[in-house]
């Protein structure tokens, strides 16, 4: 017997889908609200980098300024962290931090009341001073996490492999208070953890505005502003064949020349060990490295460095490129933000050169629209 499907599962005007439409509308509204909360949460995670540097003794708090709904903390190296007070009733975050036995802070995850170390794709613990996870909420309202700056992401799952639902607003910080000696940051966790950060000491020395890695070309010289107080004496160490001078509040660093590349350290740390009253001492460091000039096709990373993208040669007119048979992969553990597409200095607008963007142009791997975002560097 052949039966028409219409007699079994036909369409009917009597079907009421109002409940389904209502559920979808509710989900959409909840996801949209959660996305706003997640944007703030990811800002909190970014702020943690400076906070952990202070906890690990690398910097200290030099200033605290009130801002809308929170505070801006300025650290001794010139970096800042904006901490917004948590919303009333906000849930504790899935991702947190904790100190391990080695004295360093690592990312953690808490699901169903159980806290464990957050592991990357290589099953390794993730130091807070390294890659910052990026949280998100997918269209179905489940938590997602990215280890590469948001380029790719996957759902957060529990111990049984089930996706974890994002049920309500989430905030990492609860509040910030401070006195003459310390800044107290209360976390939004079950224990009400309070992070205690020391404010400026009677003596300090900091390199202002320096990037996490100061990159140089061979023979290039760069100067950095240094702020200090109460320093009586100091000593400087540097990588082999690098030249370093410190005077009148300025640190001048010169990379080795190409002729000395074979006997020079291509990267390392410039360290200033300084001493104050009563022989109190501390250290400030600047990571430096010589990088080959970027070329078309190279990967540009979130820390301002780059690596080979496979271009072997290209004509002076920008045509007839020759590429490696197998394209090199990005550097493991770094976040690709763009691909270099132009390096000819005569094709960079003068206005951009004047603004400090002297290397070339790059195509962002994600949207870079906005008055506060640039695609030159």
Tab-separated table of C-alpha atoms in Angstrom:
chain	number	residue	atom	x	y	z
A	1	UNK	CA	0.000	0.000	0.000
A	2	UNK	CA	1.244	3.461	-0.865
A	3	UNK	CA	0.132	6.120	1.550
A	4	UNK	CA	0.441	9.819	0.793
A	5	UNK	CA	2.687	11.558	3.325
A	6	UNK	CA	0.201	14.387	3.446
A	7	UNK	CA	-2.285	12.112	5.181
A	8	UNK	CA	0.276	11.334	7.880
A	9	UNK	CA	2.125	14.616	8.444
A	10	UNK	CA	0.300	17.314	6.612
A	11	UNK	CA	0.445	21.048	7.385
A	12	UNK	CA	-2.357	22.609	9.345
A	13	UNK	CA	-3.351	26.178	10.060
A	14	UNK	CA	-4.483	24.921	13.465
A	15	UNK	CA	-0.867	24.358	14.664
A	16	UNK	CA	0.001	26.789	17.475
A	17	UNK	CA	3.724	27.710	17.396
A	18	UNK	CA	3.434	30.651	19.775
A	19	UNK	CA	5.246	28.729	22.534
A	20	UNK	CA	8.146	27.922	20.195
A	21	UNK	CA	8.347	31.509	18.992
A	22	UNK	CA	8.308	32.731	22.575
A	23	UNK	CA	11.101	30.341	23.583
A	24	UNK	CA	13.258	31.458	20.646
A	25	UNK	CA	12.635	35.125	21.431
A	26	UNK	CA	13.518	34.557	25.091
A	27	UNK	CA	16.744	32.724	24.113
A	28	UNK	CA	17.731	35.477	21.693
A	29	UNK	CA	17.160	38.160	24.322
A	30	UNK	CA	19.086	36.225	26.959
A	31	UNK	CA	22.045	35.631	24.627
A	32	UNK	CA	22.132	39.312	23.647
A	33	UNK	CA	22.195	40.358	27.318
A	34	UNK	CA	24.854	37.763	28.137
A	35	UNK	CA	27.060	38.973	25.280
A	36	UNK	CA	27.185	42.412	26.916
A	37	UNK	CA	28.154	40.784	30.209
A	38	UNK	CA	30.801	38.655	28.487
A	39	UNK	CA	32.401	41.731	26.888
A	40	UNK	CA	32.935	43.155	30.381
A	41	UNK	CA	34.170	39.788	31.654
A	42	UNK	CA	36.821	39.584	28.917
A	43	UNK	CA	37.900	43.108	29.864
A	44	UNK	CA	38.313	41.863	33.433
A	45	UNK	CA	40.518	39.011	32.238
A	46	UNK	CA	42.710	41.452	30.314
A	47	UNK	CA	43.050	43.606	33.442
A	48	UNK	CA	44.248	40.549	35.355
A	49	UNK	CA	47.574	40.571	33.508
A	50	UNK	CA	48.732	43.732	35.296
A	51	UNK	CA	47.228	42.589	38.583
A	52	UNK	CA	49.121	39.292	38.479
A	53	UNK	CA	52.360	41.109	37.593
A	54	UNK	CA	51.866	43.059	40.821
A	55	UNK	CA	51.079	39.889	42.776
A	56	UNK	CA	54.247	38.244	41.449
A	57	UNK	CA	56.340	41.265	42.423
A	58	UNK	CA	57.088	42.528	38.920
A	59	UNK	CA	55.315	45.894	39.351
A	60	UNK	CA	53.433	47.808	42.019
A	61	UNK	CA	50.462	50.168	42.071
A	62	UNK	CA	51.493	53.781	41.524
A	63	UNK	CA	48.043	55.406	41.261
A	64	UNK	CA	44.314	54.670	41.640
A	65	UNK	CA	41.733	56.847	39.856
A	66	UNK	CA	37.926	56.573	40.092
A	67	UNK	CA	36.095	55.932	36.797
A	68	UNK	CA	32.465	55.168	35.989
A	69	UNK	CA	31.405	52.121	38.052
A	70	UNK	CA	34.939	51.303	39.173
A	71	UNK	CA	38.595	52.315	39.202
A	72	UNK	CA	41.580	52.649	36.885
A	73	UNK	CA	44.762	51.261	38.442
A	74	UNK	CA	48.087	52.516	37.078
A	75	UNK	CA	51.115	50.281	37.630
A	76	UNK	CA	54.770	51.246	37.991
A	77	UNK	CA	55.563	50.196	34.401
A	78	UNK	CA	53.006	52.661	33.023
A	79	UNK	CA	50.355	50.052	32.168
A	80	UNK	CA	46.795	50.374	33.447
A	81	UNK	CA	43.907	48.113	34.405
A	82	UNK	CA	40.277	49.204	34.538
A	83	UNK	CA	38.216	47.310	37.078
A	84	UNK	CA	34.461	47.730	37.080
A	85	UNK	CA	32.415	46.864	40.147
A	86	UNK	CA	30.335	43.725	39.694
A	87	UNK	CA	26.579	43.910	39.214
A	88	UNK	CA	24.433	42.905	42.166
A	89	UNK	CA	23.609	39.213	41.980
A	90	UNK	CA	26.076	38.493	39.189
A	91	UNK	CA	27.245	34.889	38.981
A	92	UNK	CA	30.812	33.811	39.667
A	93	UNK	CA	32.802	33.298	36.445
A	94	UNK	CA	33.591	29.915	34.921
A	95	UNK	CA	37.215	31.021	34.475
A	96	UNK	CA	39.290	32.220	37.446
A	97	UNK	CA	42.871	32.293	38.728
A	98	UNK	CA	44.858	30.610	41.494
A	99	UNK	CA	48.441	30.470	42.739
A	100	UNK	CA	50.353	27.215	42.265
A	101	UNK	CA	53.220	25.830	44.347
A	102	UNK	CA	55.765	27.469	42.018
A	103	UNK	CA	54.554	30.901	43.172
A	104	UNK	CA	52.986	31.746	39.793
A	105	UNK	CA	49.311	32.356	38.981
A	106	UNK	CA	47.446	30.160	36.501
A	107	UNK	CA	43.967	30.184	34.973
A	108	UNK	CA	41.374	27.890	36.535
A	109	UNK	CA	37.873	26.742	35.607
A	110	UNK	CA	34.992	26.095	37.985
A	111	UNK	CA	32.076	23.931	36.877
A	112	UNK	CA	29.417	22.434	39.179
A	113	UNK	CA	31.341	23.739	42.195
A	114	UNK	CA	34.573	21.946	41.228
A	115	UNK	CA	37.657	24.074	40.501
A	116	UNK	CA	40.566	22.735	38.465
A	117	UNK	CA	43.401	24.115	36.352
A	118	UNK	CA	42.399	25.398	32.920
A	119	UNK	CA	44.403	23.399	30.385
A	120	UNK	CA	45.219	24.455	26.833
A	121	UNK	CA	44.985	22.242	23.768
A	122	UNK	CA	48.360	20.696	24.692
A	123	UNK	CA	46.938	19.733	28.116
A	124	UNK	CA	49.205	22.244	29.869
A	125	UNK	CA	48.399	24.755	32.615
A	126	UNK	CA	48.055	28.324	31.349
A	127	UNK	CA	49.934	31.064	33.249
A	128	UNK	CA	47.984	34.303	33.615
A	129	UNK	CA	51.054	36.167	32.326
A	130	UNK	CA	50.772	34.260	29.020
A	131	UNK	CA	47.744	33.703	26.789
A	132	UNK	CA	44.497	35.268	28.019
A	133	UNK	CA	41.412	33.120	27.320
A	134	UNK	CA	38.521	34.821	25.527
A	135	UNK	CA	35.037	33.819	26.677
A	136	UNK	CA	31.911	33.923	24.562
A	137	UNK	CA	28.312	32.746	24.389
A	138	UNK	CA	27.068	30.919	21.306
A	139	UNK	CA	23.652	31.253	19.655
A	140	UNK	CA	22.230	28.504	21.864
A	141	UNK	CA	23.346	30.165	25.103
A	142	UNK	CA	26.346	27.983	25.962
A	143	UNK	CA	29.759	29.172	27.137
A	144	UNK	CA	32.579	29.126	24.577
A	145	UNK	CA	36.307	29.659	25.100
A	146	UNK	CA	39.131	30.687	22.763
A	147	UNK	CA	42.875	30.237	23.293
A	148	UNK	CA	43.969	32.276	20.252
A	149	UNK	CA	42.501	35.721	20.908
A	150	UNK	CA	39.033	34.827	19.628
A	151	UNK	CA	40.020	33.568	16.164
A	152	UNK	CA	38.666	30.095	16.950
A	153	UNK	CA	36.610	28.888	19.882
A	154	UNK	CA	34.913	25.800	21.284
A	155	UNK	CA	32.230	25.109	23.839
A	156	UNK	CA	33.113	24.787	27.517
A	157	UNK	CA	32.135	21.286	28.653
A	158	UNK	CA	31.791	19.638	32.066
A	159	UNK	CA	33.490	16.430	33.231
A	160	UNK	CA	30.970	14.352	31.253
A	161	UNK	CA	31.439	16.323	28.039
A	162	UNK	CA	28.183	18.268	28.292
A	163	UNK	CA	28.150	21.944	27.236
A	164	UNK	CA	27.902	24.455	30.091
A	165	UNK	CA	25.001	26.905	29.871
A	166	UNK	CA	25.545	30.613	30.516
A	167	UNK	CA	22.542	31.270	32.730
A	168	UNK	CA	22.982	34.835	34.001
A	169	UNK	CA	25.212	37.920	34.189
A	170	UNK	CA	28.783	37.104	35.182
A	171	UNK	CA	31.378	39.321	36.821
A	172	UNK	CA	34.959	38.526	37.854
A	173	UNK	CA	35.396	41.438	40.263
A	174	UNK	CA	33.000	42.434	43.011
A	175	UNK	CA	34.556	45.660	44.318
A	176	UNK	CA	37.717	47.733	44.773
A	177	UNK	CA	38.821	49.670	47.860
A	178	UNK	CA	42.149	51.190	48.829
A	179	UNK	CA	44.073	53.033	51.518
A	180	UNK	CA	47.481	54.720	51.707
A	181	UNK	CA	49.383	51.433	51.514
A	182	UNK	CA	47.313	48.894	49.588
A	183	UNK	CA	44.614	48.328	46.970
A	184	UNK	CA	42.070	45.632	47.888
A	185	UNK	CA	40.296	43.865	45.021
A	186	UNK	CA	37.442	41.568	46.045
A	187	UNK	CA	36.704	38.757	43.595
A	188	UNK	CA	33.203	37.533	42.837
A	189	UNK	CA	33.756	33.955	43.988
A	190	UNK	CA	32.278	31.763	46.710
A	191	UNK	CA	35.176	32.485	49.082
A	192	UNK	CA	35.010	36.266	48.581
A	193	UNK	CA	38.744	36.253	47.816
A	194	UNK	CA	40.503	39.574	48.391
A	195	UNK	CA	43.616	40.415	46.316
A	196	UNK	CA	45.937	42.793	48.169
A	197	UNK	CA	48.246	44.924	45.988
A	198	UNK	CA	51.019	47.105	47.410
A	199	UNK	CA	51.052	50.763	46.427
A	200	UNK	CA	54.201	52.713	45.547
A	201	UNK	CA	57.213	52.257	47.800
A	202	UNK	CA	59.637	54.960	48.964
A	203	UNK	CA	61.907	53.956	46.120
A	204	UNK	CA	61.186	52.532	42.690
A	205	UNK	CA	62.387	52.497	39.091
A	206	UNK	CA	60.152	51.676	36.158
A	207	UNK	CA	60.441	51.719	32.353
A	208	UNK	CA	57.365	53.591	31.163
A	209	UNK	CA	55.268	52.525	28.173
A	210	UNK	CA	57.500	49.626	27.138
A	211	UNK	CA	55.811	46.766	25.250
A	212	UNK	CA	55.980	43.199	26.553
A	213	UNK	CA	58.671	42.659	23.914
A	214	UNK	CA	60.690	45.532	22.441
A	215	UNK	CA	61.568	44.505	18.873
A	216	UNK	CA	64.565	45.873	17.000
A	217	UNK	CA	66.121	45.579	13.570
A	218	UNK	CA	69.890	45.068	13.401
A	219	UNK	CA	71.762	48.162	14.587
A	220	UNK	CA	68.571	50.003	15.571
A	221	UNK	CA	68.549	52.279	18.626
A	222	UNK	CA	65.495	52.922	20.779
A	223	UNK	CA	65.028	55.100	23.858
A	224	UNK	CA	62.671	54.510	26.768
A	225	UNK	CA	61.554	56.917	29.476
A	226	UNK	CA	62.460	55.804	32.996
A	227	UNK	CA	60.729	57.010	36.152
A	228	UNK	CA	62.464	56.544	39.493
A	229	UNK	CA	62.340	57.666	43.110
A	230	UNK	CA	64.810	57.183	45.950
A	231	UNK	CA	67.270	55.141	43.874
A	232	UNK	CA	70.791	55.418	45.314
A	233	UNK	CA	72.669	53.118	42.943
A	234	UNK	CA	72.018	50.660	40.144
A	235	UNK	CA	73.679	48.164	37.825
A	236	UNK	CA	72.656	47.077	34.321
A	237	UNK	CA	72.888	43.683	32.629
A	238	UNK	CA	72.236	43.060	28.929
A	239	UNK	CA	72.401	40.389	26.197
A	240	UNK	CA	75.733	39.900	24.360
A	241	UNK	CA	76.607	42.585	21.763
A	242	UNK	CA	73.753	44.873	22.802
A	243	UNK	CA	74.599	48.418	23.901
A	244	UNK	CA	72.742	49.995	26.809
A	245	UNK	CA	73.042	53.414	28.451
A	246	UNK	CA	70.987	54.982	31.236
A	247	UNK	CA	71.180	58.686	32.068
A	248	UNK	CA	68.873	61.617	32.817
A	249	UNK	CA	65.762	59.469	33.029
A	250	UNK	CA	66.312	57.808	29.667
A	251	UNK	CA	67.269	54.219	28.859
A	252	UNK	CA	68.912	53.892	25.424
A	253	UNK	CA	69.204	50.438	23.866
A	254	UNK	CA	71.021	49.590	20.629
A	255	UNK	CA	70.672	46.186	18.951
A	256	UNK	CA	73.749	44.377	17.583
A	257	UNK	CA	74.693	45.007	13.963
A	258	UNK	CA	74.106	42.446	11.229
A	259	UNK	CA	77.886	41.951	11.002
A	260	UNK	CA	77.927	40.749	14.615
A	261	UNK	CA	74.787	38.622	14.363
A	262	UNK	CA	76.702	35.331	14.538
A	263	UNK	CA	78.197	36.165	17.948
A	264	UNK	CA	75.315	38.182	19.379
A	265	UNK	CA	72.250	37.232	21.405
A	266	UNK	CA	69.237	37.753	19.160
A	267	UNK	CA	67.018	38.211	22.208
A	268	UNK	CA	67.204	38.523	25.967
A	269	UNK	CA	66.553	40.900	28.842
A	270	UNK	CA	67.963	44.296	29.700
A	271	UNK	CA	67.798	44.416	33.499
A	272	UNK	CA	68.291	47.333	35.872
A	273	UNK	CA	69.027	46.169	39.408
A	274	UNK	CA	68.544	49.154	41.692
A	275	UNK	CA	69.003	49.885	45.386
A	276	UNK	CA	67.486	52.354	47.813
A	277	UNK	CA	67.759	53.182	51.514
A	278	UNK	CA	68.804	50.428	53.931
A	279	UNK	CA	70.115	48.350	50.998
A	280	UNK	CA	66.574	47.609	49.834
A	281	UNK	CA	66.795	46.339	46.258
A	282	UNK	CA	64.596	45.470	43.290
A	283	UNK	CA	64.833	44.862	39.565
A	284	UNK	CA	63.150	46.153	36.412
A	285	UNK	CA	63.525	44.282	33.138
A	286	UNK	CA	62.917	44.975	29.462
A	287	UNK	CA	62.644	42.061	27.034
A	288	UNK	CA	64.374	42.795	23.726
A	289	UNK	CA	64.760	40.904	20.459
A	290	UNK	CA	66.082	41.402	16.947
A	291	UNK	CA	63.425	40.534	14.398
A	292	UNK	CA	63.896	40.141	10.676
A	293	UNK	CA	62.006	42.821	8.773
A	294	UNK	CA	58.400	41.718	8.084
A	295	UNK	CA	57.430	40.725	4.573
A	296	UNK	CA	54.202	40.146	2.698
A	297	UNK	CA	52.339	37.095	3.954
A	298	UNK	CA	53.922	37.074	7.406
A	299	UNK	CA	51.775	36.441	10.477
A	300	UNK	CA	51.297	39.467	12.747
A	301	UNK	CA	50.601	38.603	16.393
A	302	UNK	CA	48.750	40.331	19.208
A	303	UNK	CA	52.040	41.076	21.022
A	304	UNK	CA	53.356	43.076	18.036
A	305	UNK	CA	55.781	40.427	16.791
A	306	UNK	CA	55.600	38.514	13.513
A	307	UNK	CA	56.825	35.293	11.915
A	308	UNK	CA	57.453	33.842	8.466
A	309	UNK	CA	54.398	33.362	6.294
A	310	UNK	CA	56.181	31.511	3.499
A	311	UNK	CA	57.143	34.220	0.981
A	312	UNK	CA	60.498	33.406	-0.653
A	313	UNK	CA	60.788	36.263	-3.137
A	314	UNK	CA	58.749	38.906	-4.941
A	315	UNK	CA	59.440	41.326	-7.781
A	316	UNK	CA	60.287	44.959	-7.087
A	317	UNK	CA	56.943	45.860	-8.671
A	318	UNK	CA	55.120	43.667	-6.133
A	319	UNK	CA	54.295	40.987	-8.704
A	320	UNK	CA	55.354	37.366	-9.342
A	321	UNK	CA	55.664	36.163	-5.730
A	322	UNK	CA	57.347	32.830	-5.032
A	323	UNK	CA	56.010	30.924	-2.040
A	324	UNK	CA	57.349	27.984	-0.042
A	325	UNK	CA	55.889	24.642	-1.070
A	326	UNK	CA	54.589	24.163	2.464
A	327	UNK	CA	53.302	27.272	4.220
A	328	UNK	CA	54.833	27.729	7.708
A	329	UNK	CA	52.417	27.492	10.609
A	330	UNK	CA	51.957	30.356	13.097
A	331	UNK	CA	54.066	30.305	16.252
A	332	UNK	CA	52.464	28.017	18.813
A	333	UNK	CA	50.837	29.848	21.703
A	334	UNK	CA	50.593	33.214	19.923
A	335	UNK	CA	47.436	34.878	18.602
A	336	UNK	CA	47.381	35.845	14.917
A	337	UNK	CA	45.611	39.176	14.479
A	338	UNK	CA	46.560	40.041	10.887
A	339	UNK	CA	48.500	39.062	7.751
A	340	UNK	CA	51.104	41.473	6.368
A	341	UNK	CA	50.090	42.737	2.915
A	342	UNK	CA	52.372	45.723	2.256
A	343	UNK	CA	55.872	46.668	3.463
A	344	UNK	CA	57.104	49.192	0.874
A	345	UNK	CA	57.897	52.395	2.787
A	346	UNK	CA	57.040	54.584	-0.210
A	347	UNK	CA	53.510	53.191	-0.208
A	348	UNK	CA	52.742	54.118	3.418
A	349	UNK	CA	50.851	57.376	3.891
A	350	UNK	CA	52.917	60.129	5.499
A	351	UNK	CA	50.162	60.791	8.029
A	352	UNK	CA	50.466	57.211	9.243
A	353	UNK	CA	54.261	57.431	9.392
A	354	UNK	CA	53.892	60.580	11.496
A	355	UNK	CA	51.583	58.651	13.817
A	356	UNK	CA	54.266	55.981	14.318
A	357	UNK	CA	52.955	53.304	11.948
A	358	UNK	CA	56.134	52.755	9.963
A	359	UNK	CA	56.313	49.057	9.112
A	360	UNK	CA	53.499	48.654	6.586
A	361	UNK	CA	49.942	47.424	6.204
A	362	UNK	CA	48.247	44.261	7.405
A	363	UNK	CA	44.871	42.643	6.745
A	364	UNK	CA	43.074	41.947	10.029
A	365	UNK	CA	41.787	38.405	10.501
A	366	UNK	CA	38.782	39.852	12.312
A	367	UNK	CA	36.832	43.080	11.929
A	368	UNK	CA	38.966	46.106	12.764
A	369	UNK	CA	36.304	48.735	12.125
A	370	UNK	CA	36.184	51.620	14.548
A	371	UNK	CA	37.785	54.976	15.170
A	372	UNK	CA	39.984	53.475	17.892
A	373	UNK	CA	41.349	50.619	15.748
A	374	UNK	CA	44.073	50.647	13.129
A	375	UNK	CA	45.401	48.237	10.525
A	376	UNK	CA	48.833	49.826	10.198
A	377	UNK	CA	51.697	49.190	12.575
